Amino acid sequence: MGPVDDEPIPVTRTVDHGTAKLMPDVDRKRAWLLTVDGAPQSYVDLDEPTYLEFEYARRLGHVLDTVAEPGRPLDALHLGGGALTLPRYLAATRPGSRQDVVEADSGLLDLVVERLPVPAEAGIALHGADARAWLETAPAASADVLVADVFGGSRVPAHLTSAAYARQTARVLRADGVYLANLADAAPFAFLRSQLATFSTVFEELVLIAEPGVLRGRRFGNAVLVASHRPLDTATLMRRTASDAFPARVEHGDTLRVFMGDAKPVRDEDAVPSPEPPAGAFSIG
């Protein structure tokens, strides 16, 4: 079977960790939504890879746009592949970038490669492996950006939340590298606060980006954590996220330290997955 644009009908397949479904977007000719067990995982427009449908993906895109001068190629490591939305975005916005994508679900990778193929010249290498196991063997100081978007079902796996994991991300990043993670939580934010405390033991600069309603505790939702050793361009991030179609707040500095409160770093032996989303939080249909 060829790419999905040859046959614009839903495609359903059993993969390693559930049932994946690719559904065409009736409003965009070659755009597809990927779900796993009913939970949205990725949205890709094959004709317009810079189009980011999901709110959290748009915020990750804003960060990727501001970590270096426009158009400069980057060496990127993506933990979690989905339909390769952000690798495609980076290949389009920063041509010449070298990217590694690590996805534990090899069946899902096979589906994406078969039905939503990536151009050979995109510079994207795919690896079927556990994210942390692969990270621990990756060369030191080999990445400019590390993007973590790993969910087991709808939860971030416990082994990707600890201080030992955070140290591995710092080891693989270059001195001016930037870590980005898609997380999810709700008030009282025990998980988000613990992640801030954990990454503050390794990185000097932290930023949190989320929709105001989530930060006010009104609903469960995604939050983007950004960490680095160098100051981040928060002014530009604030302008871009505030003017986005889905406005968000950028928290950093003293405000973020107050938000973190007395949360403690997470040890491997104490690590737990991110909280289970309430029914219907991320599901569709």
Short mmCIF file of C-alpha atoms in Angstrom, two decimals:
data_model
loop_
_atom_site.label_atom_id
_atom_site.label_comp_id
_atom_site.label_asym_id
_atom_site.label_seq_id
_atom_site.Cartn_x
_atom_site.Cartn_y
_atom_site.Cartn_z
CA MET A 1 0.00 0.00 0.00
CA GLY A 2 1.22 3.48 -0.81
CA PRO A 3 1.04 6.82 0.98
CA VAL A 4 -2.35 7.77 2.39
CA ASP A 5 -2.86 10.59 -0.10
CA ASP A 6 -3.43 7.89 -2.76
CA GLU A 7 -6.48 6.73 -0.79
CA PRO A 8 -7.95 9.47 1.42
CA ILE A 9 -9.90 7.20 3.75
CA PRO A 10 -9.20 6.36 7.39
CA VAL A 11 -6.46 3.80 8.02
CA THR A 12 -6.60 1.66 11.17
CA ARG A 13 -3.82 -0.66 12.31
CA THR A 14 -2.84 -2.52 15.44
CA VAL A 15 0.60 -1.29 16.52
CA ASP A 16 2.85 -2.32 19.39
CA HIS A 17 1.08 -0.22 22.02
CA GLY A 18 -2.52 -0.04 20.91
CA THR A 19 -4.64 0.73 17.88
CA ALA A 20 -3.48 3.54 15.62
CA LYS A 21 -5.80 5.35 13.27
CA LEU A 22 -5.01 7.86 10.54
CA MET A 23 -7.94 10.08 9.61
CA PRO A 24 -8.00 12.57 6.73
CA ASP A 25 -8.88 16.20 7.40
CA VAL A 26 -11.74 17.13 5.10
CA ASP A 27 -10.64 20.78 5.17
CA ARG A 28 -7.01 20.23 4.13
CA LYS A 29 -6.26 18.05 1.11
CA ARG A 30 -3.27 16.06 2.40
CA ALA A 31 -3.59 16.54 6.15
CA TRP A 32 -3.96 13.67 8.58
CA LEU A 33 -4.75 13.16 12.26
CA LEU A 34 -3.06 10.27 14.04
CA THR A 35 -4.73 8.78 17.10
CA VAL A 36 -3.69 5.85 19.28
CA ASP A 37 -6.49 4.19 21.25
CA GLY A 38 -8.62 7.25 20.50
CA ALA A 39 -6.18 9.79 21.93
CA PRO A 40 -4.87 12.37 19.43
CA GLN A 41 -1.12 11.94 18.93
CA SER A 42 -0.15 14.01 15.90
CA TYR A 43 -1.48 16.12 13.06
CA VAL A 44 0.45 16.41 9.80
CA ASP A 45 -0.17 18.38 6.62
CA LEU A 46 2.05 16.77 3.99
CA ASP A 47 1.75 19.81 1.71
CA GLU A 48 2.41 22.33 4.48
CA PRO A 49 4.72 20.85 7.14
CA THR A 50 5.00 24.21 8.89
CA TYR A 51 1.30 24.07 9.75
CA LEU A 52 0.90 23.03 13.39
CA GLU A 53 -2.64 22.16 14.42
CA PHE A 54 -2.25 21.22 18.08
CA GLU A 55 -1.79 24.01 20.62
CA TYR A 56 1.19 22.38 22.35
CA ALA A 57 2.88 21.73 19.00
CA ARG A 58 2.53 25.39 18.08
CA ARG A 59 4.23 26.35 21.35
CA LEU A 60 7.06 23.90 20.76
CA GLY A 61 7.36 25.41 17.30
CA HIS A 62 7.67 28.91 18.75
CA VAL A 63 10.53 27.73 20.95
CA LEU A 64 12.27 25.98 18.07
CA ASP A 65 11.98 29.20 16.06
CA THR A 66 13.72 31.23 18.77
CA VAL A 67 16.58 28.97 19.92
CA ALA A 68 18.85 30.16 17.09
CA GLU A 69 18.85 32.70 14.29
CA PRO A 70 16.16 31.99 11.66
CA GLY A 71 17.04 29.29 9.16
CA ARG A 72 20.15 28.04 10.92
CA PRO A 73 20.32 24.23 10.74
CA LEU A 74 20.22 22.39 14.05
CA ASP A 75 21.17 18.95 15.29
CA ALA A 76 17.98 17.72 16.94
CA LEU A 77 17.01 14.69 18.98
CA HIS A 78 13.32 13.88 19.29
CA LEU A 79 12.16 11.46 21.98
CA GLY A 80 8.76 10.27 20.79
CA GLY A 81 7.92 10.24 17.13
CA GLY A 82 4.19 10.13 16.51
CA ALA A 83 3.61 11.18 12.92
CA LEU A 84 6.88 13.19 12.93
CA THR A 85 5.14 16.56 13.04
CA LEU A 86 7.97 18.53 14.65
CA PRO A 87 10.80 16.83 12.72
CA ARG A 88 8.98 17.77 9.51
CA TYR A 89 8.51 21.31 10.83
CA LEU A 90 12.19 21.68 11.67
CA ALA A 91 13.26 20.25 8.31
CA ALA A 92 11.09 22.87 6.58
CA THR A 93 12.02 25.87 8.74
CA ARG A 94 15.69 24.99 9.18
CA PRO A 95 16.79 23.10 6.04
CA GLY A 96 19.95 21.07 6.49
CA SER A 97 19.15 20.14 10.07
CA ARG A 98 20.19 16.65 11.17
CA GLN A 99 17.52 14.92 13.23
CA ASP A 100 17.22 11.65 15.13
CA VAL A 101 13.77 10.45 16.14
CA VAL A 102 13.40 7.76 18.82
CA GLU A 103 10.03 6.00 19.02
CA ALA A 104 9.41 2.93 21.19
CA ASP A 105 6.46 1.75 19.08
CA SER A 106 8.12 0.25 16.00
CA GLY A 107 4.75 -0.69 14.55
CA LEU A 108 3.68 2.94 14.71
CA LEU A 109 6.92 4.01 13.03
CA ASP A 110 6.28 1.49 10.25
CA LEU A 111 2.77 2.87 9.73
CA VAL A 112 3.98 6.46 9.55
CA VAL A 113 6.84 5.64 7.17
CA GLU A 114 4.46 3.70 4.92
CA ARG A 115 1.51 6.05 4.91
CA LEU A 116 3.01 9.47 5.69
CA PRO A 117 6.49 9.18 4.18
CA VAL A 118 9.18 11.74 4.88
CA PRO A 119 11.28 12.95 1.91
CA ALA A 120 14.68 11.24 1.87
CA GLU A 121 16.43 14.61 1.77
CA ALA A 122 14.77 15.77 5.01
CA GLY A 123 17.69 14.54 7.13
CA ILE A 124 15.48 12.61 9.56
CA ALA A 125 16.76 9.28 10.92
CA LEU A 126 14.27 7.01 12.70
CA HIS A 127 15.09 4.66 15.58
CA GLY A 128 12.76 2.10 17.13
CA ALA A 129 13.87 2.09 20.77
CA ASP A 130 12.98 3.12 24.31
CA ALA A 131 13.62 6.84 24.69
CA ARG A 132 15.72 6.72 27.85
CA ALA A 133 17.70 3.65 26.81
CA TRP A 134 18.59 5.34 23.53
CA LEU A 135 19.38 8.62 25.28
CA GLU A 136 21.80 6.93 27.67
CA THR A 137 23.88 5.63 24.75
CA ALA A 138 23.73 8.82 22.66
CA PRO A 139 27.00 10.76 22.21
CA ALA A 140 27.67 13.58 24.67
CA ALA A 141 27.26 17.16 23.43
CA SER A 142 25.69 15.94 20.19
CA ALA A 143 22.41 17.91 20.04
CA ASP A 144 21.40 21.55 19.81
CA VAL A 145 17.82 20.77 20.81
CA LEU A 146 16.19 17.80 22.52
CA VAL A 147 12.42 17.53 22.18
CA ALA A 148 10.61 15.11 24.49
CA ASP A 149 7.04 14.29 23.50
CA VAL A 150 6.63 10.81 24.92
CA PHE A 151 3.31 9.50 26.16
CA GLY A 152 2.43 5.96 27.09
CA GLY A 153 -1.26 6.21 26.28
CA SER A 154 -1.99 9.68 27.65
CA ARG A 155 0.70 9.75 30.36
CA VAL A 156 4.39 10.65 30.39
CA PRO A 157 6.27 7.46 31.41
CA ALA A 158 7.80 7.54 34.88
CA HIS A 159 11.36 6.83 33.73
CA LEU A 160 11.32 10.09 31.74
CA THR A 161 10.60 12.28 34.76
CA SER A 162 13.55 11.77 37.12
CA ALA A 163 16.71 13.72 37.92
CA ALA A 164 18.80 10.90 36.43
CA TYR A 165 16.89 11.34 33.16
CA ALA A 166 17.35 15.12 33.34
CA ARG A 167 21.11 14.65 33.74
CA GLN A 168 21.16 12.49 30.63
CA THR A 169 19.38 15.19 28.63
CA ALA A 170 21.98 17.73 29.76
CA ARG A 171 24.81 15.36 28.87
CA VAL A 172 23.56 14.92 25.30
CA LEU A 173 22.88 18.62 24.75
CA ARG A 174 25.65 21.03 23.81
CA ALA A 175 26.54 23.82 26.24
CA ASP A 176 24.06 26.21 24.58
CA GLY A 177 21.50 23.47 23.85
CA VAL A 178 17.82 23.63 24.75
CA TYR A 179 15.52 20.95 26.17
CA LEU A 180 11.80 21.05 25.35
CA ALA A 181 9.14 18.75 26.79
CA ASN A 182 5.42 18.37 26.27
CA LEU A 183 3.85 17.66 29.66
CA ALA A 184 0.28 17.55 30.99
CA ASP A 185 -1.23 18.24 34.39
CA ALA A 186 -3.95 20.05 36.32
CA ALA A 187 -4.22 21.88 39.64
CA PRO A 188 -2.65 21.50 42.16
CA PHE A 189 0.15 20.76 39.62
CA ALA A 190 2.09 18.24 41.68
CA PHE A 191 3.55 16.72 38.50
CA LEU A 192 4.47 20.00 36.78
CA ARG A 193 5.99 21.40 39.97
CA SER A 194 8.04 18.24 40.48
CA GLN A 195 9.33 18.47 36.90
CA LEU A 196 10.39 22.07 37.41
CA ALA A 197 12.18 21.09 40.62
CA THR A 198 13.83 18.15 38.88
CA PHE A 199 15.13 20.09 35.89
CA SER A 200 16.21 23.01 38.09
CA THR A 201 18.85 20.68 39.56
CA VAL A 202 20.49 20.44 36.13
CA PHE A 203 19.63 23.59 34.16
CA GLU A 204 19.91 27.22 35.24
CA GLU A 205 17.13 28.57 33.00
CA LEU A 206 13.55 27.27 33.01
CA VAL A 207 10.45 28.43 31.16
CA LEU A 208 6.89 27.09 31.28
CA ILE A 209 4.38 27.79 28.51
CA ALA A 210 0.70 26.98 28.91
CA GLU A 211 -2.80 28.22 28.20
CA PRO A 212 -3.93 30.65 30.93
CA GLY A 213 -6.93 28.51 31.87
CA VAL A 214 -4.64 25.57 32.59
CA LEU A 215 -2.31 27.68 34.73
CA ARG A 216 -5.30 29.07 36.66
CA GLY A 217 -6.35 25.53 37.49
CA ARG A 218 -9.54 25.61 35.44
CA ARG A 219 -8.83 22.52 33.39
CA PHE A 220 -6.39 19.71 32.65
CA GLY A 221 -4.06 20.50 29.77
CA ASN A 222 -0.64 20.53 28.17
CA ALA A 223 2.30 22.62 29.31
CA VAL A 224 5.63 23.03 27.54
CA LEU A 225 8.73 22.92 29.73
CA VAL A 226 11.87 24.56 28.32
CA ALA A 227 15.27 24.23 30.01
CA SER A 228 18.77 25.42 29.18
CA HIS A 229 22.03 26.64 30.64
CA ARG A 230 21.72 29.98 28.84
CA PRO A 231 19.07 32.70 28.99
CA LEU A 232 16.16 32.06 26.66
CA ASP A 233 14.52 34.67 24.46
CA THR A 234 11.47 34.99 26.68
CA ALA A 235 10.48 38.40 25.28
CA THR A 236 10.04 36.98 21.79
CA LEU A 237 8.36 33.87 23.15
CA MET A 238 5.90 36.02 25.10
CA ARG A 239 5.03 38.07 22.02
CA ARG A 240 4.56 35.04 19.82
CA THR A 241 2.55 32.96 22.26
CA ALA A 242 0.34 35.89 23.26
CA SER A 243 -0.53 36.64 19.62
CA ASP A 244 -1.03 33.00 18.64
CA ALA A 245 -4.42 31.71 17.55
CA PHE A 246 -4.34 29.81 20.87
CA PRO A 247 -2.82 32.38 23.27
CA ALA A 248 -0.54 31.14 26.03
CA ARG A 249 1.39 32.51 28.97
CA VAL A 250 5.16 32.29 29.39
CA GLU A 251 6.24 31.89 32.99
CA HIS A 252 9.88 32.24 34.06
CA GLY A 253 12.13 33.70 36.75
CA ASP A 254 10.61 34.59 40.11
CA THR A 255 7.05 33.80 39.00
CA LEU A 256 8.08 30.28 38.06
CA ARG A 257 9.96 29.80 41.32
CA VAL A 258 6.81 30.76 43.23
CA PHE A 259 4.82 28.30 41.12
CA MET A 260 7.38 25.57 41.87
CA GLY A 261 7.04 26.19 45.61
CA ASP A 262 8.59 23.51 47.81
CA ALA A 263 8.42 20.72 45.21
CA LYS A 264 11.26 18.22 45.38
CA PRO A 265 13.29 16.67 42.56
CA VAL A 266 12.14 13.22 41.45
CA ARG A 267 14.42 10.22 42.03
CA ASP A 268 14.24 7.14 39.82
CA GLU A 269 12.94 5.06 42.70
CA ASP A 270 10.13 7.57 43.39
CA ALA A 271 9.19 8.38 39.79
CA VAL A 272 5.58 8.01 38.69
CA PRO A 273 3.89 8.73 35.34
CA SER A 274 2.14 12.03 34.74
CA PRO A 275 -1.47 12.06 35.99
CA GLU A 276 -4.24 10.27 34.13
CA PRO A 277 -6.23 12.81 32.12
CA PRO A 278 -9.91 13.12 33.09
CA ALA A 279 -12.32 11.37 30.76
CA GLY A 280 -12.60 13.21 27.46
CA ALA A 281 -9.66 15.54 28.09
CA PHE A 282 -7.77 14.49 24.96
CA SER A 283 -10.13 12.08 23.21
CA ILE A 284 -12.02 12.83 20.01
CA GLY A 285 -15.09 11.55 18.25
#
